[in-house]
GROMACS .gro file of C-alpha atoms in nm:
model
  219
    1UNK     CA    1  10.565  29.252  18.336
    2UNK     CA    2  10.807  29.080  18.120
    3UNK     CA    3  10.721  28.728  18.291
    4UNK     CA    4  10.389  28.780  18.235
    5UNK     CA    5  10.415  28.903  17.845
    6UNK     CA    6  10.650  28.641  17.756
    7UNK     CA    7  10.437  28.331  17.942
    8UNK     CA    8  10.154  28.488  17.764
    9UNK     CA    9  10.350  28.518  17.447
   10UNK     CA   10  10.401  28.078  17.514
   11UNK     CA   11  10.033  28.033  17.518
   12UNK     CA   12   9.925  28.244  17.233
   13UNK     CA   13  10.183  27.988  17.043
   14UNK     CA   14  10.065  27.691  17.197
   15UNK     CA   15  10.235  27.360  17.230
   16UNK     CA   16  10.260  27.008  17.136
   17UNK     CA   17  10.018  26.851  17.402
   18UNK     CA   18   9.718  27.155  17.337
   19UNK     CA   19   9.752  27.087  16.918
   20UNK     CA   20   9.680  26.690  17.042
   21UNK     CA   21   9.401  26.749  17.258
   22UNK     CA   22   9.272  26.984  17.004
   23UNK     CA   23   9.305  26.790  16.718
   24UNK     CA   24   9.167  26.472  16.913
   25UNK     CA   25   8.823  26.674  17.000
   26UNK     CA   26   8.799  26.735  16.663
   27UNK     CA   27   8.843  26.432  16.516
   28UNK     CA   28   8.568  26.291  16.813
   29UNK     CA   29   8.319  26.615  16.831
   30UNK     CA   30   8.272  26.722  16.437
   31UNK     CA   31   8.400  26.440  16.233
   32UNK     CA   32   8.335  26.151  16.484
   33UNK     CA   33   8.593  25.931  16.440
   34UNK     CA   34   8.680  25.689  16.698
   35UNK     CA   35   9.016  25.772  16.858
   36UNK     CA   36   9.259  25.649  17.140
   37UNK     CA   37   9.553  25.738  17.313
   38UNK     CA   38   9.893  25.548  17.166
   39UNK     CA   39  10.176  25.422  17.373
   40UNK     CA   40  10.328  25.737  17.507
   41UNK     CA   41  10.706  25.714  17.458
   42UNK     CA   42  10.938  25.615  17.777
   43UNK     CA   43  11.159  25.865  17.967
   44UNK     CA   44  11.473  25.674  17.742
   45UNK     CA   45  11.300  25.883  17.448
   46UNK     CA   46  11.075  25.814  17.126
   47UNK     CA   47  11.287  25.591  16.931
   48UNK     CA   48  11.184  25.326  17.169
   49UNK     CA   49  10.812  25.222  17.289
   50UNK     CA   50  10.658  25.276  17.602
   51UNK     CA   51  10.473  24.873  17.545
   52UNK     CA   52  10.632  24.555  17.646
   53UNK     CA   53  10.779  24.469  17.317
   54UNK     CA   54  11.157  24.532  17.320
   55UNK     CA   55  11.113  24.478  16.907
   56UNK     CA   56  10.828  24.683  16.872
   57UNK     CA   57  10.877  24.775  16.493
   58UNK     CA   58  10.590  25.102  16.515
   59UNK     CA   59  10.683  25.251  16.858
   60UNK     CA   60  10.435  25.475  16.989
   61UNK     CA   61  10.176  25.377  16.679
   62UNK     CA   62   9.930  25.209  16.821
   63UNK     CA   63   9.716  25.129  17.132
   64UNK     CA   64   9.826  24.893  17.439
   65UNK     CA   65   9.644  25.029  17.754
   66UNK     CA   66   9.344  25.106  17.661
   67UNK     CA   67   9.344  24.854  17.391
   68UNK     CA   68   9.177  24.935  17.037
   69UNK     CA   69   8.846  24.841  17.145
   70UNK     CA   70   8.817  25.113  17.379
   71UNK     CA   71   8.808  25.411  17.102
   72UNK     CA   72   8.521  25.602  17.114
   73UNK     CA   73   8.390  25.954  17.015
   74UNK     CA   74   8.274  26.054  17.397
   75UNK     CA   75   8.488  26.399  17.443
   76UNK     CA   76   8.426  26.335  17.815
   77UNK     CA   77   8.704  26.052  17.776
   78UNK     CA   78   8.875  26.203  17.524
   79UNK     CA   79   8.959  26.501  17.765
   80UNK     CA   80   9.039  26.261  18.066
   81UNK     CA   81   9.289  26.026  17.881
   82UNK     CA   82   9.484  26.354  17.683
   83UNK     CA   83   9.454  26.554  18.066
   84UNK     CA   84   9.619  26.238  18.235
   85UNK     CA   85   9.847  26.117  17.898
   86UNK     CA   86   9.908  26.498  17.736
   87UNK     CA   87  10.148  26.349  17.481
   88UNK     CA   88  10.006  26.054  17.403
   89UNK     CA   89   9.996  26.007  16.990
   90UNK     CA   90   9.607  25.962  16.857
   91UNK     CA   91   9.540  25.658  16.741
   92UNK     CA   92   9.254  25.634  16.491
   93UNK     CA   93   8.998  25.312  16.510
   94UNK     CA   94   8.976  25.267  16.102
   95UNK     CA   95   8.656  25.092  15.969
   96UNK     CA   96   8.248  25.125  16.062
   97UNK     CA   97   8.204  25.431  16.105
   98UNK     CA   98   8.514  25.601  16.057
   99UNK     CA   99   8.769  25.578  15.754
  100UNK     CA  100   9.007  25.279  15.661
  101UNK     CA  101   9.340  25.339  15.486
  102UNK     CA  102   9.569  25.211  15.189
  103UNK     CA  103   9.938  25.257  15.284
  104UNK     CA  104  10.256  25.228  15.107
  105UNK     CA  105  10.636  25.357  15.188
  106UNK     CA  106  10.674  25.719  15.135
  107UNK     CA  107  10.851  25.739  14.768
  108UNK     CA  108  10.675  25.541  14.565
  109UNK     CA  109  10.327  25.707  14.764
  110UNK     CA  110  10.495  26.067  14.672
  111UNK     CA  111  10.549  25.941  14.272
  112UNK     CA  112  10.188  25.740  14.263
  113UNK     CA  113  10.041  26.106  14.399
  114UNK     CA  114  10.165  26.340  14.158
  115UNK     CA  115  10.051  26.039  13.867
  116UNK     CA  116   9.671  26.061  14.056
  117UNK     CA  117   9.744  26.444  14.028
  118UNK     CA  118   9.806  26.427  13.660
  119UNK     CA  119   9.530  26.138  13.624
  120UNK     CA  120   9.251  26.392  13.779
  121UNK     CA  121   9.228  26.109  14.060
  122UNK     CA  122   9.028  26.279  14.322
  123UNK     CA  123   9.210  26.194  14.691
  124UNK     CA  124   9.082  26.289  15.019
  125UNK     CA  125   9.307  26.354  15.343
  126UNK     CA  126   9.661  26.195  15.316
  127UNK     CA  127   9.898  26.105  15.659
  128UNK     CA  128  10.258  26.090  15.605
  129UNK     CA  129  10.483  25.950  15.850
  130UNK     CA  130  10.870  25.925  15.778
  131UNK     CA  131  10.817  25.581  15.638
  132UNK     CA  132  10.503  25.545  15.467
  133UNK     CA  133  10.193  25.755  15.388
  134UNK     CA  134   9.854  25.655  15.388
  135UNK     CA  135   9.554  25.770  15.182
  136UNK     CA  136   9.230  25.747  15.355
  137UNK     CA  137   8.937  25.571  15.175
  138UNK     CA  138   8.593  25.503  15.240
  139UNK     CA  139   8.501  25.167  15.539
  140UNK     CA  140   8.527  24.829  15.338
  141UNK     CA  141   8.486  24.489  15.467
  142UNK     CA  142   8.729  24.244  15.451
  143UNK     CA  143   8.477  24.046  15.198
  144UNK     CA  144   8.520  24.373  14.982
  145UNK     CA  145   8.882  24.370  14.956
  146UNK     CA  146   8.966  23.999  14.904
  147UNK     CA  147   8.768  24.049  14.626
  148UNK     CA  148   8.952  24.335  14.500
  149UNK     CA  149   9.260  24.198  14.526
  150UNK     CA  150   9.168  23.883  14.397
  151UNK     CA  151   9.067  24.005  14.084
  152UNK     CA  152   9.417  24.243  13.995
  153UNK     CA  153   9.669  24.020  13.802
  154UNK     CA  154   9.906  24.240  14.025
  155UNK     CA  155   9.933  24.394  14.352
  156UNK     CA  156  10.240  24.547  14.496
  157UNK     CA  157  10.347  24.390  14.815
  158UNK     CA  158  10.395  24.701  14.990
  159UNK     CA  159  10.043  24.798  14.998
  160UNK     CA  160   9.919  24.770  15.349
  161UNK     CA  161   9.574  24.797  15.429
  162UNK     CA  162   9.416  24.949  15.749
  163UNK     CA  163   9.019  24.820  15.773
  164UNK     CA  164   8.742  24.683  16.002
  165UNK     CA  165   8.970  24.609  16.354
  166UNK     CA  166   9.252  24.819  16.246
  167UNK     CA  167   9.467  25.126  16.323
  168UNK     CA  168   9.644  25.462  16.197
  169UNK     CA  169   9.800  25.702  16.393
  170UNK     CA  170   9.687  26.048  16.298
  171UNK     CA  171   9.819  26.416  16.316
  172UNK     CA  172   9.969  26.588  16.508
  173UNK     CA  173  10.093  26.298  16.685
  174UNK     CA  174  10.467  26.222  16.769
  175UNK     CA  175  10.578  25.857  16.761
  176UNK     CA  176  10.929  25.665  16.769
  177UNK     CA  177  10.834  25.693  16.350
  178UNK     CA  178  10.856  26.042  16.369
  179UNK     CA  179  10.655  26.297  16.376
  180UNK     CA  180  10.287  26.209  16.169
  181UNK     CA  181  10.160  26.496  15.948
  182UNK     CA  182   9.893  26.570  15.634
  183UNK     CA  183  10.028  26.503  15.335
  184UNK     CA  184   9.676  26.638  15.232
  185UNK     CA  185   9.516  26.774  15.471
  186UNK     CA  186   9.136  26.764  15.527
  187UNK     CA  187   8.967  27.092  15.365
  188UNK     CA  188   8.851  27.333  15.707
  189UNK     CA  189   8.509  27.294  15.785
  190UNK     CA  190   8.298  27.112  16.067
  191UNK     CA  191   8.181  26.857  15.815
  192UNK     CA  192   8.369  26.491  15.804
  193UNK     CA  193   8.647  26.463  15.541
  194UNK     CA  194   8.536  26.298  15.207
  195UNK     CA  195   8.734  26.032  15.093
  196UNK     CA  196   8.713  25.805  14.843
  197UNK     CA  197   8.635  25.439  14.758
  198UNK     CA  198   8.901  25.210  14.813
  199UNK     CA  199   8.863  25.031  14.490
  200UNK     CA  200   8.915  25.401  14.318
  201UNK     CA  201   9.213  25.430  14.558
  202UNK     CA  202   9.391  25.049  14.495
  203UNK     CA  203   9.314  25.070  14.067
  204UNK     CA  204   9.491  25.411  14.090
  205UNK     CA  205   9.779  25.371  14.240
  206UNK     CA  206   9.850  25.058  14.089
  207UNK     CA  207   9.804  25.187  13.769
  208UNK     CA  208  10.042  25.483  13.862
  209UNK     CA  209  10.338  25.261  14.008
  210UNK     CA  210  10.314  25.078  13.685
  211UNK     CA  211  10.293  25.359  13.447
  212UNK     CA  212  10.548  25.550  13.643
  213UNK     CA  213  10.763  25.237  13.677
  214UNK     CA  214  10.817  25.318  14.058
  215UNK     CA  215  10.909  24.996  14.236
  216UNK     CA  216  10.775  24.990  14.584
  217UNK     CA  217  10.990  24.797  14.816
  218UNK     CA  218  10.862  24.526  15.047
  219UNK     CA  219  10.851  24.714  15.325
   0.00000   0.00000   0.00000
């Protein structure tokens, strides 16, 4: 009787592998957002990546096999790749119909959030990884954001920029980063996230580094 409360106990908790599959069905069935499975990590352990590269600089952080063209929103394959790959990280497909990102390293994106904070800057859903954090913004075209950047005097270096063709590994995954988390989470409800335009997003925290006079590396 013991056995069974304890294994039963295990389940009620859940795990690592059901909060991915979980997460990945609802990032497919409610918000559809295109997802894939990321390089699972290699028996050797995390810090290393399960792809070819020996100098892969974002183990486990992005696609190989299936490659990025293969995300999709079916839950049919959603359900066979995390049954088969259990631990695999979710890898999001940013642009068309789902959301691109602005990223920078994680302290000067902690100091330019509490300045949006005190700015009334409305945000949307924020991943963190160790490294860097990225805040989700509305799909732009690449047309869009040369033109964005083109016309700021200024533009830290650091700013990376996940659009049309890109990738972002989302929650709950596990990579050789570390593990990737909300900074904001998305507000419950069956309804897509709302996030904001990215020329909202790139004024802002430009504006904030400044103000703040937050240097953010070249990383």
């Amino acid at each position: 009787m013991r056995e069974i409360l304890g294994r039963r106990r295990r389940l009620l908790r859940g795990d690592g592998k059901s909060e991915l599959i979980s997460a990945a069905l609802t990032f497919v069935t409610q918000w559809r957002w295109p997802v894939l499975p990321g390089v699972t990590a290699p028996p050797q352990g995390r810090a290393r990546c399960g792809c070819p590269d020996p100098e892969c600089t974002v183990p486990g952080a992005h696609p190989f096999d299936p490659g990025l063209l293969a995300a999709t929103t079916d839950e049919r394959m959603v359900r066979w790749w995390w049954a088969n790959r259990p631990t695999a990280p979710i890898i999001l497909a940013t642009g068309g119909t789902a959301p691109c990102a602005v990223s920078l390293p994680a302290l000067p994106a902690a100091h330019a959030l509490a300045a949006l904070d005190r700015m009334g800057m409305r945000l949307g859903p924020v991943v963190a990884s160790p490294a860097r954090w990225s805040i989700l913004v509305k799909p732009y075209s690449m047309e869009q954001l040369g033109e964005l950047l083109y016309a700021k005097d200024f533009v830290p270096g650091s700013l990376r920029f996940h659009g049309e063709g890109g990738y972002l590994a989302l929650p709950p995954s596990g990579t050789g980063l570390g593990p990737i988390s909300w900074q904001r989470a998305p507000l419950p409800g069956s309804a897509s996230p709302w996030v904001p335009d990215v020329e909202a997003v790139v004024d802002a925290v430009v504006e904030a580094l400044t103000r703040t006079g937050v240097s953010a590396p070249e990383l």
